[in-house]
Tab-separated table of C-alpha atoms and ligand atoms in Angstrom:
chain	number	residue	atom	x	y	z
A	1	UNK	CA	120.623	106.349	73.257
A	2	UNK	CA	119.343	107.511	76.652
A	3	UNK	CA	122.005	108.015	79.294
A	4	UNK	CA	122.216	107.877	83.058
A	5	UNK	CA	122.105	111.685	83.183
A	6	UNK	CA	118.407	111.515	82.296
A	7	UNK	CA	117.329	109.783	85.514
A	8	UNK	CA	114.768	111.329	87.842
A	9	UNK	CA	115.047	111.305	90.803
A	10	UNK	CA	118.812	111.544	90.465
A	11	UNK	CA	120.614	108.389	91.669
A	12	UNK	CA	123.337	108.347	94.314
A	13	UNK	CA	126.091	107.137	92.010
A	14	UNK	CA	126.581	106.140	88.409
A	15	UNK	CA	129.549	104.549	86.647
A	16	UNK	CA	129.166	104.495	82.900
A	17	UNK	CA	130.684	101.785	80.675
A	18	UNK	CA	130.932	101.401	76.907
A	19	UNK	CA	128.227	99.556	75.022
A	20	UNK	CA	124.498	99.062	75.246
A	21	UNK	CA	121.999	96.357	76.130
A	22	UNK	CA	118.838	95.569	74.147
A	23	UNK	CA	115.587	96.141	76.064
A	24	UNK	CA	113.411	94.432	77.198
A	25	UNK	CA	115.864	91.874	78.534
A	26	UNK	CA	115.829	89.354	81.391
A	27	UNK	CA	116.818	90.842	84.738
A	28	UNK	CA	118.688	88.654	87.236
A	29	UNK	CA	117.563	89.744	90.698
A	30	UNK	CA	119.892	89.206	93.670
A	31	UNK	CA	119.701	89.993	97.365
A	32	UNK	CA	121.747	93.048	98.283
A	33	UNK	CA	122.296	92.791	102.028
A	34	UNK	CA	125.049	95.423	101.851
A	35	UNK	CA	122.614	98.033	100.541
A	36	UNK	CA	120.641	100.495	102.691
A	37	UNK	CA	116.845	100.102	103.012
A	38	UNK	CA	115.112	100.497	99.631
A	39	UNK	CA	118.511	100.549	97.954
A	40	UNK	CA	119.431	98.841	94.704
A	41	UNK	CA	122.438	98.283	92.485
A	42	UNK	CA	121.949	97.854	88.739
A	43	UNK	CA	124.761	96.418	86.671
A	44	UNK	CA	124.034	96.641	82.958
A	45	UNK	CA	126.370	94.946	80.461
A	46	UNK	CA	125.714	94.161	76.776
A	47	UNK	CA	124.576	90.628	77.597
A	48	UNK	CA	123.277	90.812	81.137
A	49	UNK	CA	121.362	92.950	83.644
A	50	UNK	CA	121.824	92.229	87.328
A	51	UNK	CA	119.637	93.978	89.866
A	52	UNK	CA	120.738	93.653	93.499
A	53	UNK	CA	118.153	94.894	95.956
A	54	UNK	CA	118.065	95.457	99.691
A	55	UNK	CA	114.378	94.525	99.840
A	56	UNK	CA	111.287	94.345	97.584
A	57	UNK	CA	111.099	98.146	97.500
A	58	UNK	CA	114.695	98.313	96.276
A	59	UNK	CA	113.887	95.862	93.480
A	60	UNK	CA	110.898	97.966	92.523
A	61	UNK	CA	112.983	101.162	92.398
A	62	UNK	CA	115.653	99.450	90.291
A	63	UNK	CA	113.004	98.385	87.778
A	64	UNK	CA	111.718	101.958	87.591
A	65	UNK	CA	115.251	103.090	86.792
A	66	UNK	CA	115.505	100.524	83.981
A	67	UNK	CA	112.239	101.807	82.540
A	68	UNK	CA	113.582	105.362	82.559
A	69	UNK	CA	116.817	104.296	80.874
A	70	UNK	CA	114.849	102.555	78.113
A	71	UNK	CA	113.281	105.864	77.042
A	72	UNK	CA	109.806	107.421	77.117
A	73	UNK	CA	108.115	104.684	75.094
A	74	UNK	CA	108.866	102.255	77.920
A	75	UNK	CA	106.181	104.181	79.851
A	76	UNK	CA	103.417	103.402	77.385
A	77	UNK	CA	100.805	100.788	78.257
A	78	UNK	CA	101.812	98.668	75.255
A	79	UNK	CA	105.078	98.438	73.393
A	80	UNK	CA	105.156	100.337	70.089
A	81	UNK	CA	108.338	98.995	68.589
A	82	UNK	CA	111.492	97.081	69.343
A	83	UNK	CA	114.896	98.641	69.311
A	84	UNK	CA	114.957	100.087	72.815
A	85	UNK	CA	118.426	100.014	74.356
A	86	UNK	CA	119.932	100.687	77.747
A	87	UNK	CA	123.323	102.278	78.330
A	88	UNK	CA	125.892	100.054	80.044
A	89	UNK	CA	127.195	100.855	83.487
A	90	UNK	CA	126.438	100.541	87.172
A	91	UNK	CA	123.876	102.527	89.167
A	92	UNK	CA	123.947	102.444	92.958
A	93	UNK	CA	121.080	104.143	94.637
A	94	UNK	CA	119.018	104.533	97.771
A	95	UNK	CA	116.651	107.187	99.101
A	96	UNK	CA	117.620	110.084	101.310
A	97	UNK	CA	114.350	110.017	103.278
A	98	UNK	CA	112.263	107.030	104.248
A	99	UNK	CA	108.817	108.737	104.029
A	100	UNK	CA	108.359	110.239	100.570
A	101	UNK	CA	104.684	110.945	100.625
A	102	UNK	CA	101.857	112.582	98.798
A	103	UNK	CA	98.486	113.351	100.332
A	104	UNK	CA	95.541	112.914	97.988
A	105	UNK	CA	92.297	114.466	99.238
A	106	UNK	CA	89.570	112.194	97.903
A	107	UNK	CA	87.021	113.724	100.298
A	108	UNK	CA	86.361	117.173	98.808
A	109	UNK	CA	86.300	115.668	95.330
A	110	UNK	CA	86.067	111.958	94.755
A	111	UNK	CA	88.648	110.132	92.708
A	112	UNK	CA	87.378	106.860	91.303
A	113	UNK	CA	89.103	103.642	92.264
A	114	UNK	CA	90.662	103.459	88.794
A	115	UNK	CA	92.000	107.001	89.223
A	116	UNK	CA	93.514	106.150	92.592
A	117	UNK	CA	95.211	103.070	91.121
A	118	UNK	CA	96.636	105.248	88.344
A	119	UNK	CA	97.863	107.751	90.906
A	120	UNK	CA	99.654	104.934	92.757
A	121	UNK	CA	101.414	104.088	89.479
A	122	UNK	CA	102.498	107.705	89.091
A	123	UNK	CA	103.850	107.850	92.655
A	124	UNK	CA	105.730	104.590	92.116
A	125	UNK	CA	107.233	105.861	88.844
A	126	UNK	CA	108.744	108.710	90.891
A	127	UNK	CA	109.948	106.404	93.712
A	128	UNK	CA	107.516	108.047	96.126
A	129	UNK	CA	106.404	105.528	98.721
A	130	UNK	CA	103.459	106.840	100.781
A	131	UNK	CA	99.938	107.640	99.592
A	132	UNK	CA	98.246	109.514	102.443
A	133	UNK	CA	94.584	109.088	101.552
A	134	UNK	CA	92.401	111.810	103.106
A	135	UNK	CA	89.122	109.885	103.273
A	136	UNK	CA	86.773	112.007	105.388
A	137	UNK	CA	85.978	115.663	105.851
A	138	UNK	CA	83.177	118.174	106.291
A	139	UNK	CA	82.271	117.773	102.628
A	140	UNK	CA	81.869	113.955	102.306
A	141	UNK	CA	82.825	110.630	103.902
A	142	UNK	CA	84.400	108.157	101.460
A	143	UNK	CA	85.046	104.890	103.323
A	144	UNK	CA	82.359	102.258	103.744
A	145	UNK	CA	82.068	101.155	107.375
A	146	UNK	CA	79.625	98.216	107.387
A	147	UNK	CA	78.549	98.830	111.006
A	148	UNK	CA	77.506	102.425	110.192
A	149	UNK	CA	75.938	102.394	106.708
A	150	UNK	CA	74.692	105.992	106.879
A	151	UNK	CA	78.297	107.246	106.845
A	152	UNK	CA	78.247	106.541	103.117
A	153	UNK	CA	74.504	106.491	102.248
A	154	UNK	CA	74.047	109.962	103.815
A	155	UNK	CA	77.624	111.207	104.343
A	156	UNK	CA	78.902	109.893	101.010
A	157	UNK	CA	77.495	112.699	98.884
A	158	UNK	CA	76.530	116.381	98.987
A	159	UNK	CA	73.748	118.046	97.098
A	160	UNK	CA	75.777	120.945	95.721
A	161	UNK	CA	79.239	122.523	95.760
A	162	UNK	CA	80.796	125.945	95.961
A	163	UNK	CA	82.422	126.839	92.641
A	164	UNK	CA	85.890	128.256	93.171
A	165	UNK	CA	86.519	130.203	96.361
A	166	UNK	CA	84.166	132.964	97.550
A	167	UNK	CA	82.092	133.992	100.538
A	168	UNK	CA	78.712	134.136	98.849
A	169	UNK	CA	75.828	131.641	98.847
A	170	UNK	CA	76.180	130.576	95.179
A	171	UNK	CA	76.444	126.825	94.552
A	172	UNK	CA	76.521	124.728	91.398
A	173	UNK	CA	73.354	122.731	92.229
A	174	UNK	CA	75.036	119.498	91.106
A	175	UNK	CA	75.103	116.484	93.466
A	176	UNK	CA	78.603	115.114	94.059
A	177	UNK	CA	79.306	111.729	95.623
A	178	UNK	CA	81.131	108.425	95.686
A	179	UNK	CA	82.801	106.129	98.164
A	180	UNK	CA	85.096	103.111	98.346
A	181	UNK	CA	83.831	99.724	99.426
A	182	UNK	CA	85.949	97.575	101.691
A	183	UNK	CA	86.902	95.431	98.692
A	184	UNK	CA	87.900	98.550	96.716
A	185	UNK	CA	90.186	99.701	99.515
A	186	UNK	CA	91.733	96.263	99.979
A	187	UNK	CA	92.423	96.241	96.245
A	188	UNK	CA	94.036	99.697	96.376
A	189	UNK	CA	96.208	98.612	99.313
A	190	UNK	CA	97.284	95.387	97.556
A	191	UNK	CA	98.035	97.209	94.298
A	192	UNK	CA	100.065	99.831	96.134
A	193	UNK	CA	101.969	97.200	98.125
A	194	UNK	CA	103.050	95.528	94.880
A	195	UNK	CA	104.514	98.901	93.902
A	196	UNK	CA	106.299	99.609	97.205
A	197	UNK	CA	103.721	102.257	98.167
A	198	UNK	CA	102.135	102.275	101.626
A	199	UNK	CA	98.575	103.609	101.799
A	200	UNK	CA	98.151	105.626	104.986
A	201	UNK	CA	94.451	106.378	105.569
A	202	UNK	CA	93.230	109.470	107.358
A	203	UNK	CA	89.945	109.802	109.240
A	204	UNK	CA	89.812	113.411	110.433
A	205	UNK	CA	88.570	114.296	113.945
A	206	UNK	CA	87.326	116.120	116.030
A	207	UNK	CA	86.900	118.813	113.321
A	208	UNK	CA	86.488	118.257	109.571
A	209	UNK	CA	83.845	115.678	110.529
A	210	UNK	CA	80.591	117.274	109.429
A	211	UNK	CA	79.750	114.512	106.926
A	212	UNK	CA	79.794	112.014	109.822
A	213	UNK	CA	77.581	114.373	111.860
A	214	UNK	CA	75.146	114.682	108.945
A	215	UNK	CA	74.916	110.877	108.854
A	216	UNK	CA	74.614	110.393	112.625
A	217	UNK	CA	73.474	113.699	114.196
A	218	UNK	CA	74.042	112.389	117.737
A	219	UNK	CA	77.809	112.671	117.002
A	220	UNK	CA	77.461	116.451	116.645
A	221	UNK	CA	77.098	119.483	118.871
A	222	UNK	CA	73.337	119.969	118.445
A	223	UNK	CA	71.547	116.904	117.050
A	224	UNK	CA	68.427	118.922	116.257
A	225	UNK	CA	70.350	121.473	114.179
A	226	UNK	CA	69.930	119.557	110.897
A	227	UNK	CA	73.615	119.553	109.902
A	228	UNK	CA	73.998	118.482	106.322
A	229	UNK	CA	77.092	117.455	104.387
A	230	UNK	CA	78.734	120.811	103.848
A	231	UNK	CA	78.414	122.459	100.432
A	232	UNK	CA	81.020	125.169	101.182
A	233	UNK	CA	84.810	125.076	101.396
A	234	UNK	CA	86.612	126.255	104.534
A	235	UNK	CA	86.590	125.137	108.162
A	236	UNK	CA	83.205	124.131	109.551
A	237	UNK	CA	82.610	125.004	113.200
A	238	UNK	CA	80.564	121.805	113.674
A	239	UNK	CA	82.875	119.661	115.809
A	240	UNK	CA	82.273	116.157	117.091
A	241	UNK	CA	80.558	116.101	120.479
A	242	UNK	CA	83.336	114.681	122.683
A	243	UNK	CA	81.047	112.294	124.591
A	244	UNK	CA	81.776	108.703	125.570
A	245	UNK	CA	79.367	107.461	122.863
A	246	UNK	CA	81.264	109.440	120.182
A	247	UNK	CA	84.496	107.868	121.409
A	248	UNK	CA	82.904	104.411	121.154
A	249	UNK	CA	81.666	105.176	117.643
A	250	UNK	CA	85.122	106.182	116.443
A	251	UNK	CA	86.808	103.262	118.192
A	252	UNK	CA	84.602	101.028	116.056
A	253	UNK	CA	85.320	103.084	112.911
A	254	UNK	CA	89.072	102.847	113.494
A	255	UNK	CA	88.854	99.104	114.213
A	256	UNK	CA	87.435	98.746	110.710
A	257	UNK	CA	90.142	101.033	109.299
A	258	UNK	CA	92.835	98.896	110.974
A	259	UNK	CA	91.310	95.782	109.462
A	260	UNK	CA	91.453	97.252	105.940
A	261	UNK	CA	94.777	99.118	106.072
A	262	UNK	CA	97.897	97.238	107.250
A	263	UNK	CA	99.895	100.493	107.347
A	264	UNK	CA	101.915	100.885	110.564
A	265	UNK	CA	100.824	104.551	110.586
A	266	UNK	CA	97.157	105.615	110.677
A	267	UNK	CA	95.985	109.239	110.341
A	268	UNK	CA	93.476	110.731	112.774
A	269	UNK	CA	93.566	114.369	111.697
A	270	UNK	CA	93.416	116.843	114.573
A	271	UNK	CA	93.813	119.954	112.411
A	272	UNK	CA	91.811	123.158	112.354
A	273	UNK	CA	89.522	122.695	115.372
A	274	UNK	CA	87.840	126.060	116.030
A	275	UNK	CA	86.768	126.373	119.686
A	276	UNK	CA	88.496	123.150	120.757
A	277	UNK	CA	87.995	122.288	124.439
A	278	UNK	CA	89.896	120.018	126.780
A	279	UNK	CA	87.226	117.369	126.074
A	280	UNK	CA	87.970	117.493	122.333
A	281	UNK	CA	91.636	116.954	123.147
A	282	UNK	CA	90.674	113.979	125.310
A	283	UNK	CA	88.673	112.480	122.433
A	284	UNK	CA	91.692	112.739	120.163
A	285	UNK	CA	94.074	111.331	122.790
A	286	UNK	CA	91.755	108.394	123.496
A	287	UNK	CA	91.630	107.455	119.819
A	288	UNK	CA	95.417	107.910	119.548
A	289	UNK	CA	95.871	105.499	122.473
A	290	UNK	CA	93.384	103.090	120.886
A	291	UNK	CA	95.623	102.946	117.809
A	292	UNK	CA	98.792	102.619	119.876
A	293	UNK	CA	97.261	99.774	121.917
A	294	UNK	CA	96.672	97.953	118.632
A	295	UNK	CA	100.277	98.306	117.543
A	296	UNK	CA	99.901	101.215	115.134
A	297	UNK	CA	101.340	104.722	115.264
A	298	UNK	CA	98.868	107.594	115.015
A	299	UNK	CA	99.583	110.373	112.528
A	300	UNK	CA	98.173	113.786	113.444
A	301	UNK	CA	98.586	117.324	112.145
A	302	UNK	CA	100.741	119.607	114.290
A	303	UNK	CA	97.764	121.134	116.166
A	304	UNK	CA	97.548	117.896	118.182
A	305	UNK	CA	100.665	118.988	120.086
A	306	UNK	CA	98.378	121.427	121.956
A	307	UNK	CA	96.003	118.756	123.223
A	308	UNK	CA	98.168	117.530	126.123
A	309	UNK	CA	100.319	114.430	126.642
A	310	UNK	CA	100.139	112.038	123.707
A	311	UNK	CA	101.493	108.575	122.981
A	312	UNK	CA	104.421	108.570	120.522
A	313	UNK	CA	103.016	109.765	117.199
A	314	UNK	CA	103.998	110.891	113.756
A	315	UNK	CA	103.320	114.609	113.439
A	316	UNK	CA	102.536	116.145	110.061
A	317	UNK	CA	104.037	119.620	110.357
A	318	UNK	CA	102.097	121.817	107.948
A	319	UNK	CA	102.327	125.188	109.702
A	320	UNK	CA	105.679	126.698	110.672
A	321	UNK	CA	108.810	124.651	111.220
A	322	UNK	CA	108.909	125.469	114.944
A	323	UNK	CA	106.198	122.833	115.388
A	324	UNK	CA	108.595	120.274	113.953
A	325	UNK	CA	111.275	121.122	116.493
A	326	UNK	CA	108.697	120.972	119.273
A	327	UNK	CA	107.308	117.633	118.082
A	328	UNK	CA	110.809	116.140	117.916
A	329	UNK	CA	111.643	117.448	121.414
A	330	UNK	CA	108.461	115.774	122.699
A	331	UNK	CA	109.651	112.460	121.237
A	332	UNK	CA	107.447	112.288	118.146
A	333	UNK	CA	108.549	111.526	114.606
A	334	UNK	CA	108.017	114.287	112.075
A	335	UNK	CA	106.788	114.502	108.485
A	336	UNK	CA	107.406	117.935	106.991
A	337	UNK	CA	104.610	119.105	104.684
A	338	UNK	CA	104.731	122.902	105.014
A	339	UNK	CA	101.760	124.706	103.543
A	340	UNK	CA	103.907	127.541	102.244
A	341	UNK	CA	106.170	125.136	100.300
A	342	UNK	CA	104.588	121.769	99.527
A	343	UNK	CA	100.844	122.363	99.062
A	344	UNK	CA	100.456	121.543	95.389
A	345	UNK	CA	96.837	122.697	95.256
A	346	UNK	CA	98.252	126.216	95.571
A	347	UNK	CA	98.738	128.208	92.402
A	348	UNK	CA	101.828	127.560	90.308
A	349	UNK	CA	102.427	131.066	89.013
A	350	UNK	CA	100.970	134.556	88.686
A	351	UNK	CA	100.003	133.752	85.090
A	352	UNK	CA	96.604	135.405	84.490
A	353	UNK	CA	95.208	132.108	83.180
A	354	UNK	CA	96.201	130.004	86.193
A	355	UNK	CA	93.038	127.989	86.969
A	356	UNK	CA	91.259	128.821	90.278
A	357	UNK	CA	94.331	130.478	91.808
A	358	UNK	CA	94.390	129.832	95.567
A	359	UNK	CA	97.013	129.934	98.291
A	360	UNK	CA	100.662	130.824	97.937
A	361	UNK	CA	102.397	131.082	94.584
A	362	UNK	CA	104.596	127.998	94.487
A	363	UNK	CA	106.506	127.448	91.298
A	364	UNK	CA	108.301	124.354	90.102
A	365	UNK	CA	111.551	126.016	91.132
A	366	UNK	CA	110.232	126.812	94.642
A	367	UNK	CA	109.387	123.140	95.158
A	368	UNK	CA	112.750	122.020	93.783
A	369	UNK	CA	114.578	124.387	96.138
A	370	UNK	CA	112.727	123.186	99.244
A	371	UNK	CA	115.079	121.913	101.967
A	372	UNK	CA	113.692	120.211	105.074
A	373	UNK	CA	114.324	122.552	108.039
A	374	UNK	CA	114.720	119.725	110.535
A	375	UNK	CA	117.509	117.167	110.739
A	376	UNK	CA	118.147	114.136	112.882
A	377	UNK	CA	116.537	110.789	113.528
A	378	UNK	CA	113.091	112.231	114.283
A	379	UNK	CA	112.688	113.431	110.697
A	380	UNK	CA	110.860	110.590	108.922
A	381	UNK	CA	110.412	112.431	105.713
A	382	UNK	CA	108.494	114.895	103.627
A	383	UNK	CA	105.104	114.989	102.000
A	384	UNK	CA	103.466	116.984	99.211
A	385	UNK	CA	99.759	117.713	99.639
A	386	UNK	CA	96.963	117.756	97.068
A	387	UNK	CA	93.859	119.157	98.746
A	388	UNK	CA	91.002	118.907	96.291
A	389	UNK	CA	88.455	121.672	96.922
A	390	UNK	CA	89.426	123.120	93.555
A	391	UNK	CA	90.258	119.887	91.746
A	392	UNK	CA	87.024	118.425	90.510
A	393	UNK	CA	88.567	116.035	87.980
A	394	UNK	CA	91.601	113.834	87.571
A	395	UNK	CA	92.752	116.226	84.838
A	396	UNK	CA	92.883	119.016	87.418
A	397	UNK	CA	94.878	116.762	89.764
A	398	UNK	CA	97.359	116.043	86.962
A	399	UNK	CA	97.697	119.763	86.329
A	400	UNK	CA	98.313	120.632	89.983
A	401	UNK	CA	100.600	117.701	90.721
A	402	UNK	CA	102.838	117.620	87.676
A	403	UNK	CA	105.551	118.512	87.090
A	404	UNK	CA	105.927	119.890	90.640
A	405	UNK	CA	105.677	116.369	92.089
A	406	UNK	CA	108.688	115.427	89.909
A	407	UNK	CA	110.689	118.186	91.608
A	408	UNK	CA	109.418	116.986	94.973
A	409	UNK	CA	110.553	113.420	94.179
A	410	UNK	CA	114.132	114.684	93.899
A	411	UNK	CA	113.826	116.614	97.161
A	412	UNK	CA	112.717	113.446	98.923
A	413	UNK	CA	115.032	110.915	97.248
A	414	UNK	CA	118.246	112.465	96.002
A	415	UNK	CA	121.274	113.126	98.190
A	416	UNK	CA	123.667	116.005	97.779
A	417	UNK	CA	123.143	119.525	96.529
A	418	UNK	CA	120.471	120.202	93.930
A	419	UNK	CA	120.786	122.669	91.090
A	420	UNK	CA	117.575	123.832	89.404
A	421	UNK	CA	119.532	124.804	86.278
A	422	UNK	CA	120.648	121.169	85.966
A	423	UNK	CA	117.193	119.782	86.816
A	424	UNK	CA	115.136	121.864	84.396
A	425	UNK	CA	116.596	120.583	81.080
A	426	UNK	CA	116.584	117.022	82.446
A	427	UNK	CA	112.905	117.439	83.232
A	428	UNK	CA	112.036	119.173	79.966
A	429	UNK	CA	113.964	116.954	77.574
A	430	UNK	CA	113.709	113.564	79.252
A	431	UNK	CA	111.046	113.423	81.918
A	432	UNK	CA	108.128	115.362	80.398
A	433	UNK	CA	108.181	112.922	77.423
A	434	UNK	CA	107.811	110.102	79.985
A	435	UNK	CA	104.771	111.893	81.454
A	436	UNK	CA	103.401	112.344	77.920
A	437	UNK	CA	103.801	108.608	77.315
A	438	UNK	CA	101.979	107.918	80.597
A	439	UNK	CA	99.128	110.225	79.570
A	440	UNK	CA	99.690	112.724	82.378
A	441	UNK	CA	98.133	116.135	81.648
A	442	UNK	CA	100.777	118.175	83.442
A	443	UNK	CA	101.054	121.956	83.477
A	444	UNK	CA	103.260	123.039	80.554
A	445	UNK	CA	106.332	124.904	81.822
A	446	UNK	CA	105.213	128.189	80.285
A	447	UNK	CA	101.584	128.143	81.430
A	448	UNK	CA	98.294	126.300	81.014
A	449	UNK	CA	96.836	125.050	77.761
A	450	UNK	CA	93.638	126.966	76.940
A	451	UNK	CA	91.557	123.982	78.063
A	452	UNK	CA	93.338	123.914	81.410
A	453	UNK	CA	92.106	127.409	82.336
A	454	UNK	CA	88.891	128.098	84.296
A	455	UNK	CA	87.786	131.549	83.155
A	456	UNK	CA	85.371	133.240	85.517
A	457	UNK	CA	85.834	130.853	88.455
A	458	UNK	CA	87.127	132.826	91.453
A	459	UNK	CA	90.213	131.816	93.407
A	460	UNK	CA	91.662	133.301	96.569
A	461	UNK	CA	95.378	133.931	96.165
A	462	UNK	CA	97.468	134.780	99.209
B	1	LIG	C1	95.825	121.062	106.852
B	1	LIG	O1	96.205	121.660	105.830
B	1	LIG	N1	94.728	121.473	107.466
B	1	LIG	C2	96.558	119.941	107.389
C-alpha cells in the first residue's frame, strides 16, 4: 500500500493511523478557515475521507494528494482496475511560496492548445499555480488581436528556423506557425482556473518584438527595411519605435489582453533591449501605467529597473540576485527565476548524448538544492523557465521539464530543510511511475533514451 512518505511535493505534516480506505471513495469537503491560503487538511479513515480546505485552491491540492496516495494508476486517463487503497491518517499542508510558476515559451515554438491544456494538468499535479505564457517574440506572435489581424496572419509564422545554435546562415527551410484565437485563450484560462492555475500572459516590449514589426512595419525603427519574422535565435536589434502611435497600438493590444486574461498580473517583458534609449524606457513605463490604471500589476524582467521610476510592479529576477534586493528596496514584489539555476531549457548534464546542449549545466540535484536568495514579504515566489528555441515538440518540452520540474515543485511548496538523498528514491520509486502513467516523456535519471538524442544538431554550452 502506498504511504504518506511517497508524496511530492512533501507535505507540511503527516500523522499516520492504522488501516486503509478503498479508493475511489466519496470525499466530504469542508471549509477550513483556520488554514493558511491554499492550505488543506485531509483526514482519511477506513470509512470516510474529509477534506478541509482554505479555498478552492486548497481543495484542489488536497485532491492531488489523494491521487498520489492512491498510486500511479490513479494518474491514468481511465481506471484499469479496482483495489486501490489509501493509507489512513491526517495530512496538513500548505505552500511555502504563493507564486509557484513555470514559464512556457510558446513563441519560439508553438504548442498546440491541446498541449497547453496538458501542460496545465502537469503543473496542477505538482501543485504549481502559475503558467507564465510567453506569447510574443522576435520569432512569432501567437495571440490573435482582432483589431490588428496582421499580427497573426503575418507575424504568426516564420518561413524557416535555425537548427540548434550556431552563427551561420543555415536554416531548415520549413515554415513554422500557429496562434491562439481569443476563444482558445479563454478556454485555456478557464481550464487552468478549474485547476487552481493562473495564466499570466506576456507580451514582450520594446525588444523581442520583431514579429509585430514584420506585421506592422510602422512599429519598427525603419519601416522600409523589410523586417521579417526572425528565422534566427538570439536577441534581435530591431526594437519598437517608441513613438506615440506605437504606444497607442500597444495600449490597444493590452486592452485586448486584459479582456482575455483575468490574471491580476500581466507581463510586458522589458528584457534584453540592445541600444535602449530614454524613449524606449518611457514606452515601457507608459504601458506599465496603463496596466496599473486598469487595476492590474505589470510583470517585467529585471532590466526594467533601469528605465526610471515605475509604478509598483512584479519583477522577474533572472540575472543576478542583486537585482532582487534592488527591486524589493524600490517597493516592487519579486519572482526569482535565476538563469543560472532555474532555466530548464539549459542542458541537464555533460552526457555526450544530451540533446542540443545549451546554457549552464543544471542537474536535477542542482534544481533541488536551489534556495531563494531573498527573504521577506517582497518575495512572491519562484519560477522555472522553459524557453523553447531548442524545443520543437512537446516531447522535447517533456524531456527538458521533467523530472527537474518535480524537484522545483518541492523548492516552491515544501517547508523545512530538503535532502536530495531523501528526495531521489521518492522520485525514482514513486513519482516517476506517476509520470509514466500520465504519459510524460521525462529524461531518464541516467541519460536520454536513444530517441531523445539529437545527433549532429549543434548546441552552445556555457
Ligand atoms: C530572459 O531570459 N530574457 C528573461
